[in-house]
C-alpha cells in the first residue's frame, strides 16, 4: 500500500511526502497520536518510500526493497517493539540495535529503526538517546508514541514531530470496510467496541468478536446462573477478554438507556440485538440502568485489580438481576 493510501491522516502523510520530494528528510521523526490511528502503518510505508528503488511520488510497493519491507525481512529495517506479553522494551534490544546500525547498510539507502518509544524504560531511553545524539548519515529513526510526556524531553527535542489525528467513528468504519473487507454491521460494532482503535478492532475481529459479544449479552441477560463450564462462558475467558466483556455490557446497557430516552432504534450500537434492547428498555427503570452501569464499572475495576474474577462476575450478575 502506498503511503498516500493511509486513510484520514492527509496532513501527516503530506508532511512526510514533502520531506522526501524536497530532499529534506530528518534524522529522526516522532509520530505522535492516539493508539490505532495508523502511525505504525505510516512508519512502514514511509520506510518503503525512503528506500524504494522505483519510487516516483510514492513507494512502488513492488520492488525488492518494498516487498522485503512488507514481509518484514529487510536487513536494514529494524522494528523495535515489545515482545508478546511484555510491556517494556529491555535495554538489550537497544544495544543490539546500536550494534547493527553501526554496520554499513546491506542494501538500502537508509537504515531505518521504527521504535515503539513509549515502551522504553529509562535505561533503554538513555541508550537510545546516545544513538540519537550522534546518528550516522545513513540512519533514520521513526519513533512512535501516543504521549510525548512519556518520553525523555531530550529525545523529543531531537525529533521532528509529525502529529496523527484521532479517527472519527466514520473514519474507522471506512478503513475497516475499504482496507480489510469487513462488512458494514461488523465494522460499526468493531469501531465502537475498540474505542476507535484500528489495531484493537482487528484483534477483536480475529477472536470472532460478534459471537463473543452476543454470548456475553445472552449470559448476563438470561438471569441463569453463570456457568463454570462451557467454551463460550465468560467465566472461562482470559482476564483481558473478561475486561473486554465488561465493555460489551457497558455498551449494551448504554444502548438500553439511549433507546429509553430517544425511542430511536438507529441510535443504538447493538443493532443486531435490538429485540433484547427493546425488551430491557421496557422492563427496566432509568435508575436501575444507571446503577447497572455503575456495577459494571466497579466489576471492571475489580478485574483490573486482579481479584478472584469468577467471584466478581457472579456478584455482578446478581446485582444486575435486581
Ligand atoms: Zn519500491
mmCIF file of C-alpha atoms and ligand atoms in Angstrom:
data_model
loop_
_atom_site.group_PDB
_atom_site.id
_atom_site.type_symbol
_atom_site.label_atom_id
_atom_site.label_comp_id
_atom_site.label_asym_id
_atom_site.label_seq_id
_atom_site.Cartn_x
_atom_site.Cartn_y
_atom_site.Cartn_z
ATOM 1 C CA UNK A 1 0.000 0.000 0.000
ATOM 2 C CA UNK A 2 1.486 3.367 -0.943
ATOM 3 C CA UNK A 3 1.972 5.926 1.823
ATOM 4 C CA UNK A 4 -0.806 8.075 0.315
ATOM 5 C CA UNK A 5 -3.325 5.306 0.936
ATOM 6 C CA UNK A 6 -3.074 5.620 4.714
ATOM 7 C CA UNK A 7 -6.541 6.989 5.344
ATOM 8 C CA UNK A 8 -7.704 10.008 7.357
ATOM 9 C CA UNK A 9 -4.155 11.263 8.029
ATOM 10 C CA UNK A 10 -3.676 13.519 4.993
ATOM 11 C CA UNK A 11 -1.785 16.197 6.909
ATOM 12 C CA UNK A 12 0.785 13.828 8.428
ATOM 13 C CA UNK A 13 1.260 11.974 5.147
ATOM 14 C CA UNK A 14 1.639 15.293 3.294
ATOM 15 C CA UNK A 15 4.484 16.348 5.605
ATOM 16 C CA UNK A 16 6.308 13.043 5.095
ATOM 17 C CA UNK A 17 5.948 13.014 1.322
ATOM 18 C CA UNK A 18 7.080 16.617 1.106
ATOM 19 C CA UNK A 19 10.204 15.908 3.142
ATOM 20 C CA UNK A 20 11.133 13.236 0.583
ATOM 21 C CA UNK A 21 10.238 15.231 -2.547
ATOM 22 C CA UNK A 22 12.174 18.236 -1.276
ATOM 23 C CA UNK A 23 15.077 16.037 -0.107
ATOM 24 C CA UNK A 24 14.807 17.394 3.402
ATOM 25 C CA UNK A 25 14.450 14.174 5.313
ATOM 26 C CA UNK A 26 15.085 14.490 9.071
ATOM 27 C CA UNK A 27 17.280 12.060 11.003
ATOM 28 C CA UNK A 28 14.562 11.355 13.492
ATOM 29 C CA UNK A 29 10.791 11.612 13.445
ATOM 30 C CA UNK A 30 8.327 11.260 16.269
ATOM 31 C CA UNK A 31 4.902 10.073 15.097
ATOM 32 C CA UNK A 32 2.557 11.265 17.794
ATOM 33 C CA UNK A 33 -1.131 10.395 18.154
ATOM 34 C CA UNK A 34 -3.624 8.024 19.811
ATOM 35 C CA UNK A 35 -3.175 4.238 19.538
ATOM 36 C CA UNK A 36 -4.578 2.546 16.473
ATOM 37 C CA UNK A 37 -4.838 5.543 14.107
ATOM 38 C CA UNK A 38 -2.199 4.483 11.561
ATOM 39 C CA UNK A 39 1.152 5.649 12.965
ATOM 40 C CA UNK A 40 2.848 2.272 12.653
ATOM 41 C CA UNK A 41 1.488 1.598 9.176
ATOM 42 C CA UNK A 42 2.616 5.072 8.101
ATOM 43 C CA UNK A 43 6.093 4.367 9.504
ATOM 44 C CA UNK A 44 6.368 1.176 7.453
ATOM 45 C CA UNK A 45 5.129 2.858 4.260
ATOM 46 C CA UNK A 46 7.465 5.809 4.845
ATOM 47 C CA UNK A 47 10.380 3.374 5.219
ATOM 48 C CA UNK A 48 9.364 1.823 1.903
ATOM 49 C CA UNK A 49 9.195 5.240 0.237
ATOM 50 C CA UNK A 50 12.645 6.208 1.508
ATOM 51 C CA UNK A 51 14.250 3.033 0.213
ATOM 52 C CA UNK A 52 12.112 2.296 -2.846
ATOM 53 C CA UNK A 53 14.265 1.695 -5.921
ATOM 54 C CA UNK A 54 11.458 2.631 -8.299
ATOM 55 C CA UNK A 55 9.877 5.475 -6.414
ATOM 56 C CA UNK A 56 8.155 8.331 -8.118
ATOM 57 C CA UNK A 57 5.838 10.382 -5.951
ATOM 58 C CA UNK A 58 5.176 7.395 -3.708
ATOM 59 C CA UNK A 59 6.626 3.945 -2.974
ATOM 60 C CA UNK A 60 6.054 1.412 -5.746
ATOM 61 C CA UNK A 61 5.144 -1.456 -3.425
ATOM 62 C CA UNK A 62 6.661 -3.957 -5.862
ATOM 63 C CA UNK A 63 10.443 -3.543 -5.999
ATOM 64 C CA UNK A 64 12.664 -5.873 -3.985
ATOM 65 C CA UNK A 65 13.124 -3.276 -1.262
ATOM 66 C CA UNK A 66 9.392 -2.566 -0.899
ATOM 67 C CA UNK A 67 8.445 -6.218 -0.834
ATOM 68 C CA UNK A 68 11.146 -7.119 1.706
ATOM 69 C CA UNK A 69 9.938 -4.350 3.995
ATOM 70 C CA UNK A 70 6.356 -5.531 3.533
ATOM 71 C CA UNK A 71 7.376 -9.038 4.589
ATOM 72 C CA UNK A 72 9.485 -7.669 7.470
ATOM 73 C CA UNK A 73 12.625 -9.353 6.138
ATOM 74 C CA UNK A 74 14.618 -6.313 5.028
ATOM 75 C CA UNK A 75 18.091 -6.478 6.644
ATOM 76 C CA UNK A 76 18.330 -2.696 7.120
ATOM 77 C CA UNK A 77 14.892 -2.029 8.603
ATOM 78 C CA UNK A 78 14.507 -2.653 12.323
ATOM 79 C CA UNK A 79 11.165 -2.785 14.091
ATOM 80 C CA UNK A 80 11.674 -2.356 17.819
ATOM 81 C CA UNK A 81 8.593 -3.161 19.874
ATOM 82 C CA UNK A 82 7.623 -5.194 22.917
ATOM 83 C CA UNK A 83 7.623 -8.975 22.830
ATOM 84 C CA UNK A 84 4.246 -10.623 23.242
ATOM 85 C CA UNK A 85 3.066 -10.444 26.836
ATOM 86 C CA UNK A 86 5.728 -7.877 27.772
ATOM 87 C CA UNK A 87 5.189 -4.200 28.462
ATOM 88 C CA UNK A 88 8.757 -2.948 28.324
ATOM 89 C CA UNK A 89 11.454 -2.961 25.665
ATOM 90 C CA UNK A 90 14.614 -4.018 27.514
ATOM 91 C CA UNK A 91 17.889 -2.140 27.095
ATOM 92 C CA UNK A 92 19.446 -5.184 25.362
ATOM 93 C CA UNK A 93 17.251 -4.575 22.347
ATOM 94 C CA UNK A 94 18.525 -1.002 22.015
ATOM 95 C CA UNK A 95 22.139 -2.181 22.460
ATOM 96 C CA UNK A 96 21.618 -4.737 19.720
ATOM 97 C CA UNK A 97 20.055 -2.060 17.507
ATOM 98 C CA UNK A 98 23.027 0.206 18.123
ATOM 99 C CA UNK A 99 25.451 -2.539 17.088
ATOM 100 C CA UNK A 100 23.517 -3.299 13.918
ATOM 101 C CA UNK A 101 23.131 0.355 12.984
ATOM 102 C CA UNK A 102 26.889 0.811 13.170
ATOM 103 C CA UNK A 103 27.317 -1.574 10.200
ATOM 104 C CA UNK A 104 27.077 -0.229 6.641
ATOM 105 C CA UNK A 105 23.643 -0.726 5.086
ATOM 106 C CA UNK A 106 23.411 -4.082 3.330
ATOM 107 C CA UNK A 107 21.226 -2.959 0.511
ATOM 108 C CA UNK A 108 19.270 0.147 1.476
ATOM 109 C CA UNK A 109 19.727 3.885 1.135
ATOM 110 C CA UNK A 110 18.739 4.311 4.767
ATOM 111 C CA UNK A 111 18.938 2.037 7.749
ATOM 112 C CA UNK A 112 15.652 2.695 9.475
ATOM 113 C CA UNK A 113 14.586 1.901 13.012
ATOM 114 C CA UNK A 114 10.869 2.078 13.853
ATOM 115 C CA UNK A 115 10.644 2.217 17.639
ATOM 116 C CA UNK A 116 7.656 1.910 19.961
ATOM 117 C CA UNK A 117 9.163 4.724 22.050
ATOM 118 C CA UNK A 118 6.619 4.653 24.837
ATOM 119 C CA UNK A 119 7.635 1.146 25.857
ATOM 120 C CA UNK A 120 11.255 2.064 26.522
ATOM 121 C CA UNK A 121 12.181 2.138 30.178
ATOM 122 C CA UNK A 122 14.623 4.758 31.496
ATOM 123 C CA UNK A 123 17.748 2.706 30.792
ATOM 124 C CA UNK A 124 16.663 1.879 27.254
ATOM 125 C CA UNK A 125 15.632 5.508 26.657
ATOM 126 C CA UNK A 126 19.077 6.725 27.679
ATOM 127 C CA UNK A 127 20.703 4.169 25.396
ATOM 128 C CA UNK A 128 18.519 5.367 22.516
ATOM 129 C CA UNK A 129 19.349 8.983 23.304
ATOM 130 C CA UNK A 130 23.048 8.174 22.875
ATOM 131 C CA UNK A 131 22.397 6.851 19.364
ATOM 132 C CA UNK A 132 20.203 9.840 18.504
ATOM 133 C CA UNK A 133 22.923 12.235 19.624
ATOM 134 C CA UNK A 134 25.348 11.005 17.014
ATOM 135 C CA UNK A 135 23.408 9.369 14.199
ATOM 136 C CA UNK A 136 25.224 8.116 11.121
ATOM 137 C CA UNK A 137 24.384 9.890 7.857
ATOM 138 C CA UNK A 138 22.528 6.835 6.575
ATOM 139 C CA UNK A 139 20.403 6.264 9.699
ATOM 140 C CA UNK A 140 16.840 7.272 10.206
ATOM 141 C CA UNK A 141 14.662 6.868 13.271
ATOM 142 C CA UNK A 142 10.890 6.795 13.423
ATOM 143 C CA UNK A 143 9.660 6.886 16.996
ATOM 144 C CA UNK A 144 6.011 6.116 17.590
ATOM 145 C CA UNK A 145 4.135 7.204 20.720
ATOM 146 C CA UNK A 146 0.726 8.271 21.987
ATOM 147 C CA UNK A 147 2.029 10.775 24.510
ATOM 148 C CA UNK A 148 5.190 12.879 24.273
ATOM 149 C CA UNK A 149 5.160 13.336 28.066
ATOM 150 C CA UNK A 150 6.028 9.669 28.443
ATOM 151 C CA UNK A 151 9.332 10.241 26.617
ATOM 152 C CA UNK A 152 12.555 11.967 27.674
ATOM 153 C CA UNK A 153 12.495 15.655 26.673
ATOM 154 C CA UNK A 154 15.974 15.210 25.278
ATOM 155 C CA UNK A 155 14.665 12.533 22.903
ATOM 156 C CA UNK A 156 11.606 14.557 21.838
ATOM 157 C CA UNK A 157 13.738 17.628 21.103
ATOM 158 C CA UNK A 158 15.853 15.641 18.654
ATOM 159 C CA UNK A 159 12.872 14.559 16.573
ATOM 160 C CA UNK A 160 10.700 16.226 14.005
ATOM 161 C CA UNK A 161 7.196 15.749 15.374
ATOM 162 C CA UNK A 162 4.505 14.521 12.986
ATOM 163 C CA UNK A 163 1.031 14.533 14.519
ATOM 164 C CA UNK A 164 -1.596 11.898 13.738
ATOM 165 C CA UNK A 165 -5.166 12.853 14.487
ATOM 166 C CA UNK A 166 -7.776 10.791 16.340
ATOM 167 C CA UNK A 167 -10.084 8.928 13.968
ATOM 168 C CA UNK A 168 -13.823 9.540 13.858
ATOM 169 C CA UNK A 169 -16.264 6.633 14.030
ATOM 170 C CA UNK A 170 -16.903 7.055 10.304
ATOM 171 C CA UNK A 171 -13.148 7.002 9.568
ATOM 172 C CA UNK A 172 -12.766 3.707 11.442
ATOM 173 C CA UNK A 173 -15.758 2.106 9.743
ATOM 174 C CA UNK A 174 -14.476 3.289 6.390
ATOM 175 C CA UNK A 175 -10.976 1.889 6.965
ATOM 176 C CA UNK A 176 -12.331 -1.472 8.200
ATOM 177 C CA UNK A 177 -14.588 -1.718 5.167
ATOM 178 C CA UNK A 178 -12.177 -0.498 2.490
ATOM 179 C CA UNK A 179 -8.848 -1.868 3.693
ATOM 180 C CA UNK A 180 -9.968 -5.032 5.451
ATOM 181 C CA UNK A 181 -13.159 -6.044 3.637
ATOM 182 C CA UNK A 182 -15.265 -6.091 6.784
ATOM 183 C CA UNK A 183 -18.995 -5.631 6.212
ATOM 184 C CA UNK A 184 -20.781 -2.516 7.480
ATOM 185 C CA UNK A 185 -22.552 -4.005 10.520
ATOM 186 C CA UNK A 186 -19.493 -5.697 11.890
ATOM 187 C CA UNK A 187 -17.311 -2.654 11.114
ATOM 188 C CA UNK A 188 -19.658 -0.440 13.143
ATOM 189 C CA UNK A 189 -19.637 -2.805 16.057
ATOM 190 C CA UNK A 190 -15.836 -3.230 15.972
ATOM 191 C CA UNK A 191 -15.393 0.557 15.773
ATOM 192 C CA UNK A 192 -17.444 1.008 18.948
ATOM 193 C CA UNK A 193 -16.007 -1.878 20.892
ATOM 194 C CA UNK A 194 -12.408 -0.944 20.072
ATOM 195 C CA UNK A 195 -12.746 2.676 21.173
ATOM 196 C CA UNK A 196 -11.945 3.773 17.580
ATOM 197 C CA UNK A 197 -8.633 1.906 17.577
ATOM 198 C CA UNK A 198 -8.000 0.090 14.278
ATOM 199 C CA UNK A 199 -5.413 -2.261 15.731
ATOM 200 C CA UNK A 200 -7.708 -3.294 18.563
ATOM 201 C CA UNK A 201 -10.657 -3.600 16.178
ATOM 202 C CA UNK A 202 -8.692 -6.047 14.037
ATOM 203 C CA UNK A 203 -7.583 -8.119 17.002
ATOM 204 C CA UNK A 204 -11.171 -8.293 18.265
ATOM 205 C CA UNK A 205 -12.271 -9.416 14.840
ATOM 206 C CA UNK A 206 -9.810 -12.299 14.922
ATOM 207 C CA UNK A 207 -11.483 -13.526 18.085
ATOM 208 C CA UNK A 208 -14.883 -13.791 16.433
ATOM 209 C CA UNK A 209 -15.954 -10.742 18.354
ATOM 210 C CA UNK A 210 -19.554 -10.671 17.187
ATOM 211 C CA UNK A 211 -20.286 -14.149 18.524
ATOM 212 C CA UNK A 212 -18.456 -13.372 21.742
ATOM 213 C CA UNK A 213 -20.308 -10.095 22.193
ATOM 214 C CA UNK A 214 -23.626 -11.866 21.836
ATOM 215 C CA UNK A 215 -22.587 -14.673 24.172
ATOM 216 C CA UNK A 216 -21.822 -12.082 26.856
ATOM 217 C CA UNK A 217 -25.125 -10.287 26.367
ATOM 218 C CA UNK A 218 -27.007 -13.620 26.462
ATOM 219 C CA UNK A 219 -25.249 -14.813 29.582
ATOM 220 C CA UNK A 220 -25.915 -11.660 31.545
ATOM 221 C CA UNK A 221 -29.436 -11.029 30.348
ATOM 222 C CA UNK A 222 -30.773 -14.539 30.935
ATOM 223 C CA UNK A 223 -30.821 -14.482 34.770
ATOM 224 C CA UNK A 224 -29.474 -18.036 34.667
ATOM 225 C CA UNK A 225 -26.518 -18.521 36.994
ATOM 226 C CA UNK A 226 -23.170 -18.102 35.216
ATOM 227 C CA UNK A 227 -21.701 -21.441 34.240
ATOM 228 C CA UNK A 228 -18.271 -22.535 35.290
ATOM 229 C CA UNK A 229 -18.062 -24.727 32.218
ATOM 230 C CA UNK A 230 -18.792 -24.204 28.547
ATOM 231 C CA UNK A 231 -16.484 -22.788 25.938
ATOM 232 C CA UNK A 232 -18.261 -19.533 25.472
ATOM 233 C CA UNK A 233 -18.883 -18.792 29.131
ATOM 234 C CA UNK A 234 -17.396 -15.555 30.356
ATOM 235 C CA UNK A 235 -16.050 -17.498 33.347
ATOM 236 C CA UNK A 236 -13.591 -19.318 31.130
ATOM 237 C CA UNK A 237 -12.268 -16.325 29.229
ATOM 238 C CA UNK A 238 -8.857 -14.826 29.898
ATOM 239 C CA UNK A 239 -8.790 -11.829 32.197
ATOM 240 C CA UNK A 240 -8.211 -9.480 29.239
ATOM 241 C CA UNK A 241 -11.247 -10.919 27.497
ATOM 242 C CA UNK A 242 -13.311 -10.634 30.676
ATOM 243 C CA UNK A 243 -12.391 -6.963 30.795
ATOM 244 C CA UNK A 244 -13.465 -6.610 27.161
ATOM 245 C CA UNK A 245 -16.708 -8.328 28.164
ATOM 246 C CA UNK A 246 -17.327 -5.533 30.672
ATOM 247 C CA UNK A 247 -17.058 -3.057 27.796
ATOM 248 C CA UNK A 248 -19.576 -5.145 25.864
ATOM 249 C CA UNK A 249 -22.007 -4.991 28.789
ATOM 250 C CA UNK A 250 -21.480 -1.252 29.199
ATOM 251 C CA UNK A 251 -22.219 -0.774 25.544
ATOM 252 C CA UNK A 252 -25.398 -2.863 25.862
ATOM 253 C CA UNK A 253 -26.729 -1.021 28.915
ATOM 254 C CA UNK A 254 -25.943 2.334 27.323
ATOM 255 C CA UNK A 255 -27.933 1.217 24.280
ATOM 256 C CA UNK A 256 -30.887 0.439 26.522
ATOM 257 C CA UNK A 257 -30.647 3.882 28.131
ATOM 258 C CA UNK A 258 -30.243 5.636 24.798
ATOM 259 C CA UNK A 259 -33.285 3.860 23.412
ATOM 260 C CA UNK A 260 -35.312 4.637 26.540
ATOM 261 C CA UNK A 261 -34.579 8.332 26.117
ATOM 262 C CA UNK A 262 -34.748 8.673 22.334
ATOM 263 C CA UNK A 263 -37.036 5.847 21.156
ATOM 264 C CA UNK A 264 -34.825 5.903 18.087
ATOM 265 C CA UNK A 265 -33.533 2.433 17.193
ATOM 266 C CA UNK A 266 -30.982 3.872 14.767
ATOM 267 C CA UNK A 267 -29.115 5.380 17.739
ATOM 268 C CA UNK A 268 -28.126 2.062 19.297
ATOM 269 C CA UNK A 269 -24.874 0.221 18.697
ATOM 270 C CA UNK A 270 -26.072 -3.370 19.174
ATOM 271 C CA UNK A 271 -28.360 -3.109 16.193
ATOM 272 C CA UNK A 272 -28.254 -6.906 15.724
ATOM 273 C CA UNK A 273 -29.754 -7.292 19.228
ATOM 274 C CA UNK A 274 -32.496 -4.723 19.006
ATOM 275 C CA UNK A 275 -35.108 -7.136 20.332
ATOM 276 C CA UNK A 276 -33.451 -7.554 23.673
ATOM 277 C CA UNK A 277 -32.511 -3.859 23.861
ATOM 278 C CA UNK A 278 -36.194 -3.013 23.423
ATOM 279 C CA UNK A 279 -37.222 -5.618 25.983
ATOM 280 C CA UNK A 280 -34.828 -4.196 28.596
ATOM 281 C CA UNK A 281 -35.903 -0.632 27.805
ATOM 282 C CA UNK A 282 -39.457 -1.685 28.552
ATOM 283 C CA UNK A 283 -38.862 -3.529 31.806
ATOM 284 C CA UNK A 284 -36.033 -1.512 33.440
ATOM 285 C CA UNK A 285 -36.234 1.913 35.052
ATOM 286 C CA UNK A 286 -33.671 4.607 34.284
ATOM 287 C CA UNK A 287 -32.336 4.487 37.855
ATOM 288 C CA UNK A 288 -31.715 0.745 37.692
ATOM 289 C CA UNK A 289 -29.993 1.091 34.307
ATOM 290 C CA UNK A 290 -27.721 3.769 35.733
ATOM 291 C CA UNK A 291 -26.926 1.552 38.735
ATOM 292 C CA UNK A 292 -26.196 -1.319 36.355
ATOM 293 C CA UNK A 293 -23.647 0.829 34.551
ATOM 294 C CA UNK A 294 -22.033 1.687 37.909
ATOM 295 C CA UNK A 295 -21.887 -2.015 38.879
ATOM 296 C CA UNK A 296 -20.232 -2.930 35.599
ATOM 297 C CA UNK A 297 -17.676 -0.132 36.016
ATOM 298 C CA UNK A 298 -16.955 -1.456 39.532
ATOM 299 C CA UNK A 299 -16.537 -5.005 38.231
ATOM 300 C CA UNK A 300 -14.163 -3.697 35.605
ATOM 301 C CA UNK A 301 -12.011 -2.061 38.269
ATOM 302 C CA UNK A 302 -12.066 -5.283 40.330
ATOM 303 C CA UNK A 303 -10.947 -7.353 37.338
ATOM 304 C CA UNK A 304 -8.118 -4.926 36.686
ATOM 305 C CA UNK A 305 -7.112 -5.198 40.344
ATOM 306 C CA UNK A 306 -6.607 -8.953 39.992
ATOM 307 C CA UNK A 307 -9.357 -10.083 42.361
ATOM 308 C CA UNK A 308 -10.946 -13.539 42.037
ATOM 309 C CA UNK A 309 -12.596 -12.992 38.684
ATOM 310 C CA UNK A 310 -15.274 -15.687 38.984
ATOM 311 C CA UNK A 311 -16.451 -14.207 42.243
ATOM 312 C CA UNK A 312 -16.506 -10.684 40.806
ATOM 313 C CA UNK A 313 -18.527 -11.814 37.788
ATOM 314 C CA UNK A 314 -21.064 -13.796 39.850
ATOM 315 C CA UNK A 315 -21.521 -10.822 42.127
ATOM 316 C CA UNK A 316 -22.040 -8.578 39.129
ATOM 317 C CA UNK A 317 -24.666 -10.873 37.683
ATOM 318 C CA UNK A 318 -26.566 -10.933 40.985
ATOM 319 C CA UNK A 319 -26.549 -7.147 41.130
ATOM 320 C CA UNK A 320 -27.678 -6.798 37.528
ATOM 321 C CA UNK A 321 -30.570 -9.239 38.079
ATOM 322 C CA UNK A 322 -32.209 -6.977 40.667
HETATM 323 ZN ZN1 LIG B 1 9.525 0.102 -4.336
#
